[in-house]
mmCIF file of C-alpha atoms and ligand atoms in Angstrom:
data_model
loop_
_atom_site.group_PDB
_atom_site.id
_atom_site.type_symbol
_atom_site.label_atom_id
_atom_site.label_comp_id
_atom_site.label_asym_id
_atom_site.label_seq_id
_atom_site.Cartn_x
_atom_site.Cartn_y
_atom_site.Cartn_z
ATOM 1 C CA MET R 1067 71.484 20.372 11.545
ATOM 2 C CA ARG R 1068 68.110 19.223 11.111
ATOM 3 C CA LYS R 1069 68.033 16.904 13.718
ATOM 4 C CA LEU R 1070 68.754 20.148 15.902
ATOM 5 C CA CYS R 1071 65.999 21.961 14.274
ATOM 6 C CA ARG R 1072 63.653 19.439 15.258
ATOM 7 C CA ALA R 1073 64.591 18.714 18.819
ATOM 8 C CA ARG R 1074 64.341 22.445 19.304
ATOM 9 C CA LEU R 1075 60.908 22.582 17.952
ATOM 10 C CA SER R 1076 59.433 19.635 20.600
ATOM 11 C CA VAL R 1077 60.004 21.533 23.774
ATOM 12 C CA GLY R 1078 56.986 20.419 26.327
ATOM 13 C CA GLY R 1079 55.907 17.577 24.144
ATOM 14 C CA TYR R 1080 54.247 19.782 21.345
ATOM 15 C CA ASN R 1081 55.644 21.721 18.160
ATOM 16 C CA ALA R 1082 56.581 24.909 20.335
ATOM 17 C CA LEU R 1083 59.518 27.025 19.683
ATOM 18 C CA ALA R 1084 61.956 27.058 22.774
ATOM 19 C CA PRO R 1085 61.671 30.143 24.866
ATOM 20 C CA ILE R 1086 62.792 32.915 22.853
ATOM 21 C CA GLU R 1087 65.518 35.071 24.014
ATOM 22 C CA VAL R 1088 64.874 38.307 23.048
ATOM 23 C CA GLN R 1089 66.486 41.338 21.897
ATOM 24 C CA VAL R 1090 65.724 44.259 24.266
ATOM 25 C CA TYR R 1091 64.291 47.366 22.165
ATOM 26 C CA VAL R 1092 64.159 50.510 24.049
ATOM 27 C CA ASN R 1093 62.077 52.745 22.538
ATOM 28 C CA LYS R 1094 62.647 56.579 24.183
ATOM 29 C CA GLY R 1095 59.514 58.725 24.036
ATOM 30 C CA ARG R 1096 57.258 55.856 24.993
ATOM 31 C CA ASN R 1097 57.721 56.510 28.541
ATOM 32 C CA ASP R 1098 60.611 54.758 28.020
ATOM 33 C CA THR R 1099 58.886 51.559 27.799
ATOM 34 C CA ILE R 1100 61.152 49.089 27.809
ATOM 35 C CA MET R 1101 59.890 46.583 24.960
ATOM 36 C CA THR R 1102 61.105 43.187 24.800
ATOM 37 C CA ARG R 1103 58.407 41.268 22.456
ATOM 38 C CA ARG R 1104 58.648 41.198 18.893
ATOM 39 C CA VAL R 1105 55.002 41.298 17.755
ATOM 40 C CA ILE R 1106 53.533 38.947 15.120
ATOM 41 C CA ASP R 1107 51.110 40.652 12.789
ATOM 42 C CA PHE R 1108 49.287 38.271 10.746
ATOM 43 C CA HIS R 1109 48.054 40.631 8.080
ATOM 44 C CA CYS R 1110 48.112 43.648 6.208
ATOM 45 C CA ASP R 1111 47.800 44.944 2.668
ATOM 46 C CA VAL R 1112 51.065 46.428 1.662
ATOM 47 C CA LEU R 1113 51.590 44.313 -1.356
ATOM 48 C CA TYR R 1114 48.402 45.382 -2.712
ATOM 49 C CA LYS R 1115 49.873 49.148 -2.510
ATOM 50 C CA MET R 1116 52.696 48.258 -3.916
ATOM 51 C CA LEU R 1117 50.710 46.223 -6.506
ATOM 52 C CA TYR R 1118 48.119 48.750 -7.612
ATOM 53 C CA GLU R 1119 49.645 52.494 -6.240
ATOM 54 C CA GLY R 1120 53.246 51.869 -7.299
ATOM 55 C CA LYS R 1121 54.476 52.541 -4.023
ATOM 56 C CA VAL R 1122 57.641 49.880 -3.731
ATOM 57 C CA ASN R 1123 60.218 52.197 -1.235
ATOM 58 C CA ILE R 1124 59.308 49.677 1.750
ATOM 59 C CA SER R 1125 62.578 51.873 3.190
ATOM 60 C CA GLN R 1126 60.493 55.083 3.086
ATOM 61 C CA GLU R 1127 59.362 55.999 6.345
ATOM 62 C CA ASP R 1128 55.797 57.270 5.554
ATOM 63 C CA LEU R 1129 55.164 55.849 2.358
ATOM 64 C CA MET R 1130 52.648 53.152 3.805
ATOM 65 C CA ASP R 1131 51.464 52.258 6.990
ATOM 66 C CA VAL R 1132 53.275 49.103 6.329
ATOM 67 C CA THR R 1133 57.333 49.942 5.923
ATOM 68 C CA ILE R 1134 60.398 48.899 7.280
ATOM 69 C CA PRO R 1135 61.158 51.469 9.754
ATOM 70 C CA ARG R 1136 57.718 51.271 10.779
ATOM 71 C CA LEU R 1137 58.029 47.528 11.650
ATOM 72 C CA ARG R 1138 60.916 48.256 13.188
ATOM 73 C CA GLN R 1139 59.155 51.274 15.775
ATOM 74 C CA GLY R 1140 56.473 48.722 16.106
ATOM 75 C CA ASN R 1141 58.873 46.118 17.373
ATOM 76 C CA VAL R 1142 57.697 43.444 14.899
ATOM 77 C CA GLY R 1143 59.311 40.598 14.168
ATOM 78 C CA ILE R 1144 57.047 38.767 11.449
ATOM 79 C CA GLN R 1145 54.498 40.432 9.539
ATOM 80 C CA VAL R 1146 52.083 38.487 6.891
ATOM 81 C CA LEU R 1147 52.039 39.993 3.771
ATOM 82 C CA ALA R 1148 48.586 39.346 1.919
ATOM 83 C CA LEU R 1149 48.503 39.041 -1.561
ATOM 84 C CA PHE R 1150 45.095 40.817 -2.524
ATOM 85 C CA LEU R 1151 44.097 40.851 -6.066
ATOM 86 C CA GLU R 1152 41.292 43.707 -6.878
ATOM 87 C CA PRO R 1153 38.360 41.804 -7.746
ATOM 88 C CA HIS R 1154 36.569 44.131 -9.416
ATOM 89 C CA LEU R 1155 38.841 44.704 -12.615
ATOM 90 C CA LEU R 1156 36.818 45.863 -15.739
ATOM 91 C CA THR R 1157 38.756 42.906 -17.498
ATOM 92 C CA GLY R 1158 37.471 40.717 -15.486
ATOM 93 C CA PRO R 1159 38.295 38.485 -12.401
ATOM 94 C CA PRO R 1160 41.933 38.848 -11.349
ATOM 95 C CA ARG R 1161 44.100 37.002 -13.195
ATOM 96 C CA PHE R 1162 47.012 34.617 -11.807
ATOM 97 C CA SER R 1163 49.980 36.624 -13.831
ATOM 98 C CA GLN R 1164 48.880 39.555 -10.665
ATOM 99 C CA VAL R 1165 49.684 37.042 -8.332
ATOM 100 C CA LEU R 1166 53.204 36.729 -9.635
ATOM 101 C CA ARG R 1167 53.567 40.178 -10.508
ATOM 102 C CA ALA R 1168 52.822 40.698 -6.305
ATOM 103 C CA ILE R 1169 54.861 37.982 -5.464
ATOM 104 C CA ASP R 1170 57.796 39.434 -7.575
ATOM 105 C CA LEU R 1171 57.342 43.075 -6.097
ATOM 106 C CA TYR R 1172 58.010 41.018 -2.294
ATOM 107 C CA ARG R 1173 61.357 39.513 -3.678
ATOM 108 C CA GLU R 1174 62.521 42.709 -5.530
ATOM 109 C CA HIS R 1175 61.752 45.164 -2.709
ATOM 110 C CA ILE R 1176 60.959 43.322 0.399
ATOM 111 C CA GLN R 1177 62.406 39.947 0.511
ATOM 112 C CA SER R 1178 65.466 41.655 -1.021
ATOM 113 C CA HIS R 1179 66.191 43.597 2.165
ATOM 114 C CA GLU R 1180 68.917 42.994 4.106
ATOM 115 C CA ASP R 1181 67.008 42.387 7.267
ATOM 116 C CA VAL R 1182 64.370 40.468 6.030
ATOM 117 C CA ILE R 1183 63.812 36.510 6.216
ATOM 118 C CA ASP R 1184 61.383 35.296 4.182
ATOM 119 C CA ILE R 1185 59.447 32.014 6.361
ATOM 120 C CA ARG R 1186 58.306 29.024 4.814
ATOM 121 C CA TRP R 1187 59.662 26.582 6.897
ATOM 122 C CA GLN R 1188 60.219 25.437 10.314
ATOM 123 C CA GLU R 1189 63.648 25.726 10.115
ATOM 124 C CA ASP R 1190 63.270 29.639 8.606
ATOM 125 C CA LEU R 1191 61.408 30.066 12.088
ATOM 126 C CA VAL R 1192 64.268 28.442 13.749
ATOM 127 C CA ARG R 1193 66.690 30.429 12.239
ATOM 128 C CA TRP R 1194 64.181 33.705 12.759
ATOM 129 C CA ASN R 1195 64.365 32.726 16.180
ATOM 130 C CA GLU R 1196 67.769 32.869 16.399
ATOM 131 C CA GLN R 1197 68.395 36.222 15.063
ATOM 132 C CA PRO R 1198 66.153 39.212 17.154
ATOM 133 C CA ASP R 1199 67.046 42.264 14.746
ATOM 134 C CA LYS R 1200 65.298 39.958 11.651
ATOM 135 C CA LEU R 1201 62.381 41.036 10.216
ATOM 136 C CA GLY R 1202 60.251 37.797 9.285
ATOM 137 C CA MET R 1203 57.930 37.836 6.124
ATOM 138 C CA ILE R 1204 55.615 35.114 5.249
ATOM 139 C CA LEU R 1205 53.065 35.549 2.389
ATOM 140 C CA SER R 1206 49.269 34.848 2.600
ATOM 141 C CA LEU R 1207 47.090 34.966 -0.738
ATOM 142 C CA GLU R 1208 43.424 36.555 0.288
ATOM 143 C CA GLY R 1209 40.846 35.414 -2.042
ATOM 144 C CA VAL R 1210 41.429 32.523 -4.566
ATOM 145 C CA ASP R 1211 39.970 34.466 -7.288
ATOM 146 C CA ALA R 1212 43.087 34.884 -9.241
ATOM 147 C CA LEU R 1213 43.922 31.159 -8.909
ATOM 148 C CA GLU R 1214 41.263 30.625 -11.895
ATOM 149 C CA GLY R 1215 40.134 27.236 -10.612
ATOM 150 C CA ASP R 1216 43.942 25.817 -11.639
ATOM 151 C CA MET R 1217 45.524 23.503 -8.608
ATOM 152 C CA VAL R 1218 48.783 23.836 -11.008
ATOM 153 C CA TYR R 1219 48.570 27.585 -9.925
ATOM 154 C CA LEU R 1220 47.837 26.904 -6.196
ATOM 155 C CA ARG R 1221 50.555 24.298 -6.156
ATOM 156 C CA THR R 1222 53.104 27.441 -7.753
ATOM 157 C CA ILE R 1223 52.362 29.729 -5.305
ATOM 158 C CA TYR R 1224 52.987 26.937 -2.507
ATOM 159 C CA GLU R 1225 56.423 26.927 -3.949
ATOM 160 C CA LEU R 1226 56.751 30.348 -4.252
ATOM 161 C CA GLY R 1227 56.389 30.787 -0.413
ATOM 162 C CA VAL R 1228 52.681 31.240 -0.101
ATOM 163 C CA ARG R 1229 51.419 29.267 3.885
ATOM 164 C CA PHE R 1230 47.942 30.917 4.177
ATOM 165 C CA LEU R 1231 45.291 31.029 1.795
ATOM 166 C CA GLY R 1232 42.403 32.921 2.552
ATOM 167 C CA LEU R 1233 39.267 31.295 0.632
ATOM 168 C CA ALA R 1234 37.314 34.550 -0.099
ATOM 169 C CA TRP R 1235 37.507 37.838 -0.052
ATOM 170 C CA ASN R 1236 34.064 39.824 0.379
ATOM 171 C CA ASN R 1237 32.617 38.987 -3.304
ATOM 172 C CA ALA R 1238 32.067 35.172 -4.930
ATOM 173 C CA ASN R 1239 35.012 33.456 -6.930
ATOM 174 C CA TRP R 1240 35.043 29.989 -8.049
ATOM 175 C CA ALA R 1241 35.322 28.416 -5.134
ATOM 176 C CA VAL R 1242 32.833 29.765 -2.364
ATOM 177 C CA ASP R 1243 31.133 32.886 -1.758
ATOM 178 C CA GLY R 1244 32.323 35.793 0.543
ATOM 179 C CA ALA R 1245 30.769 36.790 3.328
ATOM 180 C CA GLN R 1246 29.278 40.216 1.767
ATOM 181 C CA GLU R 1247 27.682 38.216 -1.507
ATOM 182 C CA PRO R 1248 24.391 38.337 -1.138
ATOM 183 C CA ARG R 1249 24.121 34.689 -2.322
ATOM 184 C CA LYS R 1250 26.005 33.127 0.681
ATOM 185 C CA ALA R 1251 26.853 29.822 -0.963
ATOM 186 C CA GLY R 1252 28.968 27.261 0.478
ATOM 187 C CA PHE R 1253 31.604 25.421 -1.824
ATOM 188 C CA THR R 1254 31.577 24.278 -4.955
ATOM 189 C CA ARG R 1255 33.311 21.108 -6.480
ATOM 190 C CA GLU R 1256 36.004 22.836 -7.190
ATOM 191 C CA GLY R 1257 36.274 24.741 -4.269
ATOM 192 C CA ILE R 1258 36.433 21.419 -2.379
ATOM 193 C CA THR R 1259 39.322 19.899 -4.162
ATOM 194 C CA LEU R 1260 41.332 23.214 -3.404
ATOM 195 C CA ILE R 1261 40.664 22.561 0.614
ATOM 196 C CA GLN R 1262 42.131 19.364 -0.066
ATOM 197 C CA GLU R 1263 45.191 20.141 -1.813
ATOM 198 C CA CYS R 1264 45.755 22.679 0.567
ATOM 199 C CA ASP R 1265 45.486 20.062 3.432
ATOM 200 C CA ARG R 1266 47.964 18.078 1.425
ATOM 201 C CA LEU R 1267 50.862 20.193 1.030
ATOM 202 C CA GLY R 1268 50.484 22.166 4.326
ATOM 203 C CA ILE R 1269 48.596 25.623 3.611
ATOM 204 C CA THR R 1270 46.641 26.571 6.420
ATOM 205 C CA LEU R 1271 43.197 27.971 5.451
ATOM 206 C CA ASP R 1272 42.361 31.403 6.375
ATOM 207 C CA VAL R 1273 38.361 31.932 7.487
ATOM 208 C CA SER R 1274 38.377 35.860 7.399
ATOM 209 C CA HIS R 1275 35.977 36.938 4.443
ATOM 210 C CA LEU R 1276 33.626 33.591 4.346
ATOM 211 C CA ASN R 1277 30.277 33.521 5.055
ATOM 212 C CA GLU R 1278 29.095 31.687 7.819
ATOM 213 C CA LYS R 1279 27.615 28.922 5.944
ATOM 214 C CA ALA R 1280 31.143 27.946 4.247
ATOM 215 C CA PHE R 1281 32.589 28.274 7.093
ATOM 216 C CA TRP R 1282 30.529 25.600 8.777
ATOM 217 C CA GLN R 1283 30.774 23.417 5.984
ATOM 218 C CA LEU R 1284 34.754 24.057 5.742
ATOM 219 C CA LEU R 1285 34.765 22.306 9.161
ATOM 220 C CA GLU R 1286 33.195 19.066 7.738
ATOM 221 C CA LEU R 1287 35.581 19.095 4.868
ATOM 222 C CA THR R 1288 38.993 19.366 7.008
ATOM 223 C CA ASP R 1289 39.799 18.609 10.509
ATOM 224 C CA LYS R 1290 42.966 20.409 10.504
ATOM 225 C CA PRO R 1291 42.997 24.154 12.313
ATOM 226 C CA ILE R 1292 41.860 26.666 11.022
ATOM 227 C CA ILE R 1293 42.900 30.666 11.352
ATOM 228 C CA ALA R 1294 40.788 33.883 11.519
ATOM 229 C CA SER R 1295 43.594 36.436 10.159
ATOM 230 C CA HIS R 1296 41.940 39.441 10.612
ATOM 231 C CA SER R 1297 38.333 39.437 12.526
ATOM 232 C CA ASN R 1298 37.102 40.482 15.457
ATOM 233 C CA SER R 1299 34.021 39.185 18.122
ATOM 234 C CA ALA R 1300 30.155 39.482 16.559
ATOM 235 C CA TYR R 1301 29.087 39.825 19.776
ATOM 236 C CA ILE R 1302 31.210 42.869 20.742
ATOM 237 C CA MET R 1303 30.290 44.408 17.555
ATOM 238 C CA PRO R 1304 27.543 42.892 15.254
ATOM 239 C CA HIS R 1305 28.932 42.809 10.971
ATOM 240 C CA VAL R 1306 29.758 40.520 8.903
ATOM 241 C CA ARG R 1307 33.251 40.480 8.525
ATOM 242 C CA ASN R 1308 33.043 39.359 12.381
ATOM 243 C CA LEU R 1309 32.660 35.884 14.313
ATOM 244 C CA THR R 1310 30.301 35.069 16.006
ATOM 245 C CA ASP R 1311 30.489 33.120 19.340
ATOM 246 C CA GLU R 1312 29.710 29.928 18.344
ATOM 247 C CA GLN R 1313 32.581 30.255 15.551
ATOM 248 C CA ILE R 1314 35.078 31.510 17.739
ATOM 249 C CA ARG R 1315 34.853 28.499 19.745
ATOM 250 C CA ALA R 1316 34.904 26.321 16.820
ATOM 251 C CA ILE R 1317 38.020 28.058 15.899
ATOM 252 C CA ILE R 1318 39.456 27.318 19.415
ATOM 253 C CA ALA R 1319 38.076 24.087 19.803
ATOM 254 C CA ARG R 1320 40.526 22.891 16.561
ATOM 255 C CA ASP R 1321 43.640 24.928 18.337
ATOM 256 C CA GLY R 1322 43.026 27.842 15.253
ATOM 257 C CA ARG R 1323 44.192 31.248 16.230
ATOM 258 C CA ILE R 1324 42.040 34.405 15.257
ATOM 259 C CA GLY R 1325 44.032 37.908 15.000
ATOM 260 C CA VAL R 1326 41.846 40.928 16.203
ATOM 261 C CA THR R 1327 41.930 43.277 13.753
ATOM 262 C CA TYR R 1328 42.487 47.302 13.451
ATOM 263 C CA VAL R 1329 39.619 47.787 11.210
ATOM 264 C CA PRO R 1330 37.310 50.551 12.888
ATOM 265 C CA TYR R 1331 34.237 49.322 10.815
ATOM 266 C CA PHE R 1332 35.063 46.172 12.482
ATOM 267 C CA VAL R 1333 35.637 47.200 16.305
ATOM 268 C CA ALA R 1334 33.066 49.739 17.468
ATOM 269 C CA GLU R 1335 30.316 51.544 15.707
ATOM 270 C CA LYS R 1336 31.356 55.167 16.752
ATOM 271 C CA GLY R 1337 33.143 57.726 15.215
ATOM 272 C CA ARG R 1338 36.279 58.010 17.043
ATOM 273 C CA VAL R 1339 36.692 54.540 17.582
ATOM 274 C CA GLU R 1340 39.942 53.767 20.182
ATOM 275 C CA ILE R 1341 42.615 51.025 21.574
ATOM 276 C CA GLU R 1342 40.036 50.292 24.620
ATOM 277 C CA ASP R 1343 36.795 49.493 21.812
ATOM 278 C CA LEU R 1344 39.453 46.790 20.586
ATOM 279 C CA VAL R 1345 40.333 45.313 24.068
ATOM 280 C CA ARG R 1346 36.813 44.242 24.378
ATOM 281 C CA HIS R 1347 36.997 42.017 21.203
ATOM 282 C CA ILE R 1348 39.856 40.345 23.172
ATOM 283 C CA ASP R 1349 38.099 40.093 26.462
ATOM 284 C CA ARG R 1350 35.212 38.554 24.850
ATOM 285 C CA ILE R 1351 37.512 35.791 23.025
ATOM 286 C CA CYS R 1352 39.068 35.287 26.512
ATOM 287 C CA GLU R 1353 35.476 34.769 27.935
ATOM 288 C CA LEU R 1354 34.930 32.293 25.467
ATOM 289 C CA GLY R 1355 37.936 30.274 26.669
ATOM 290 C CA GLY R 1356 40.168 32.096 23.607
ATOM 291 C CA ARG R 1357 43.258 33.070 25.777
ATOM 292 C CA ASN R 1358 45.509 30.675 23.930
ATOM 293 C CA HIS R 1359 44.429 31.314 20.673
ATOM 294 C CA ILE R 1360 44.280 35.115 19.984
ATOM 295 C CA MET R 1361 46.970 36.995 17.526
ATOM 296 C CA LEU R 1362 47.035 40.202 16.036
ATOM 297 C CA GLY R 1363 46.136 40.828 12.192
ATOM 298 C CA SER R 1364 46.023 44.594 11.845
ATOM 299 C CA ASP R 1365 45.285 44.866 8.080
ATOM 300 C CA PHE R 1366 47.535 48.064 7.882
ATOM 301 C CA ASP R 1367 47.231 49.354 4.027
ATOM 302 C CA GLY R 1368 43.753 47.534 3.775
ATOM 303 C CA ILE R 1369 41.916 50.453 6.009
ATOM 304 C CA ASP R 1370 41.603 54.365 5.177
ATOM 305 C CA LYS R 1371 39.993 54.904 8.852
ATOM 306 C CA LYS R 1372 42.232 53.911 11.630
ATOM 307 C CA ILE R 1373 41.885 53.359 15.303
ATOM 308 C CA VAL R 1374 43.033 56.419 17.420
ATOM 309 C CA GLY R 1375 46.684 55.446 18.302
ATOM 310 C CA LEU R 1376 46.721 52.465 15.984
ATOM 311 C CA GLU R 1377 47.548 54.069 12.631
ATOM 312 C CA HIS R 1378 50.394 52.310 11.506
ATOM 313 C CA ALA R 1379 52.559 49.452 11.692
ATOM 314 C CA GLY R 1380 54.775 51.678 14.055
ATOM 315 C CA MET R 1381 51.899 51.795 16.795
ATOM 316 C CA HIS R 1382 51.505 48.192 17.890
ATOM 317 C CA GLY R 1383 53.415 48.971 20.962
ATOM 318 C CA ASP R 1384 50.496 51.961 21.905
ATOM 319 C CA LEU R 1385 47.864 48.693 22.153
ATOM 320 C CA LEU R 1386 50.340 46.094 23.952
ATOM 321 C CA SER R 1387 50.934 49.087 26.422
ATOM 322 C CA VAL R 1388 47.081 49.231 27.257
ATOM 323 C CA LEU R 1389 47.373 45.097 27.350
ATOM 324 C CA ASP R 1390 50.147 45.143 29.937
ATOM 325 C CA LYS R 1391 48.352 47.607 32.239
ATOM 326 C CA LYS R 1392 44.985 44.974 31.945
ATOM 327 C CA TYR R 1393 46.155 41.712 31.229
ATOM 328 C CA GLY R 1394 49.548 41.679 32.577
ATOM 329 C CA ALA R 1395 53.287 40.941 30.681
ATOM 330 C CA ALA R 1396 52.833 37.686 30.638
ATOM 331 C CA PHE R 1397 49.269 37.067 28.591
ATOM 332 C CA THR R 1398 49.956 40.143 26.728
ATOM 333 C CA ASP R 1399 53.550 38.548 25.286
ATOM 334 C CA GLU R 1400 51.030 36.415 24.147
ATOM 335 C CA ILE R 1401 49.077 38.099 22.437
ATOM 336 C CA ALA R 1402 51.763 39.807 20.628
ATOM 337 C CA SER R 1403 53.550 36.728 19.607
ATOM 338 C CA GLY R 1404 53.670 33.709 21.741
ATOM 339 C CA ASN R 1405 50.069 32.170 20.642
ATOM 340 C CA ALA R 1406 51.027 33.135 16.911
ATOM 341 C CA LYS R 1407 54.327 31.763 17.203
ATOM 342 C CA ARG R 1408 53.467 28.311 18.645
ATOM 343 C CA PHE R 1409 51.026 27.923 15.428
ATOM 344 C CA LEU R 1410 53.636 28.664 13.034
ATOM 345 C CA ALA R 1411 55.771 26.131 15.155
ATOM 346 C CA ALA R 1412 53.479 23.797 14.826
ATOM 347 C CA HIS R 1413 51.861 24.069 11.294
ATOM 348 C CA LEU R 1414 54.466 25.507 8.886
ATOM 349 C CA PRO R 1415 55.679 22.634 6.977
ATOM 350 C CA ARG R 1416 58.907 21.242 7.194
ATOM 351 C CA ARG R 1417 61.349 21.329 4.587
ATOM 352 C CA GLU R 1418 62.863 17.707 4.393
ATOM 353 C CA GLN R 1419 59.280 16.670 3.903
HETATM 354 ZN ZN1 ZN Q 1756 40.787 41.578 4.064
#
């Protein structure tokens, strides 16, 4: 069985999944558009709401931006769930126990759902690929504050399924400074150890929220591909959370990925931000040679203000309709999931390792 999985994962001389056979969903009411693609969204904060606001009913339609019915409506095939711990608690930095609490909520209320496949290994991805009706979920950590500088905690979250690690949120932590920390320091000695341990384990590093100096330092410290799970182009919208052209080129050169994000503040500086404004960021990344490196990173449940027409996870299809008209179906498929899927197939660890 394992040999079969491996064979399926090496189509075309690299770790690509075999062409996906996709169940056809018909979304009536959307001009009878036939949705044939499963969306992969690389960032949302629904676990944050579950942890801090006590909203745990993932099946309730309008409780959160990301719910099971909304994921279905948006034809989401894989949702990456960020473990984001509030960095400004009166009691000091987040503790590791809060990470465990968030993972426990995931296991109790999401992973246990009959429609959900927990994806940790390449073998899980193959299983997901064979079951078009399932929702894949992958855990990521957003900001390492709660790891408390302890590599045992890092190895523990790896064992519990975390496969992506955002090195910082906007603040400074024990490893590195985030994008909005005025000091903008690079990696501490402990931060360098963290990078090495992530590389060894097979945890992909996420540079969204990292300050630019640390970004360039990171590229010296690892030769692995990196992702920016939810960041846009700073050329289009100058913001400290967005990526300069040079950063985008560097991610592309590593065959990393950039998840364009639906956060209005990172899209355009105006009151009413629309889907067309987000498309300009995709255009810019394409101009820099990133056609095969663009994916989606909504940040749903992490934002109060929304792009008009992209208010929750049920609405990814509205973005894809715009992309279909502009780029055609084949490239839109790549943005929706193809680019992200190739990355997962290449970089999720194998269970037998
Ligand atoms: Zn974020």
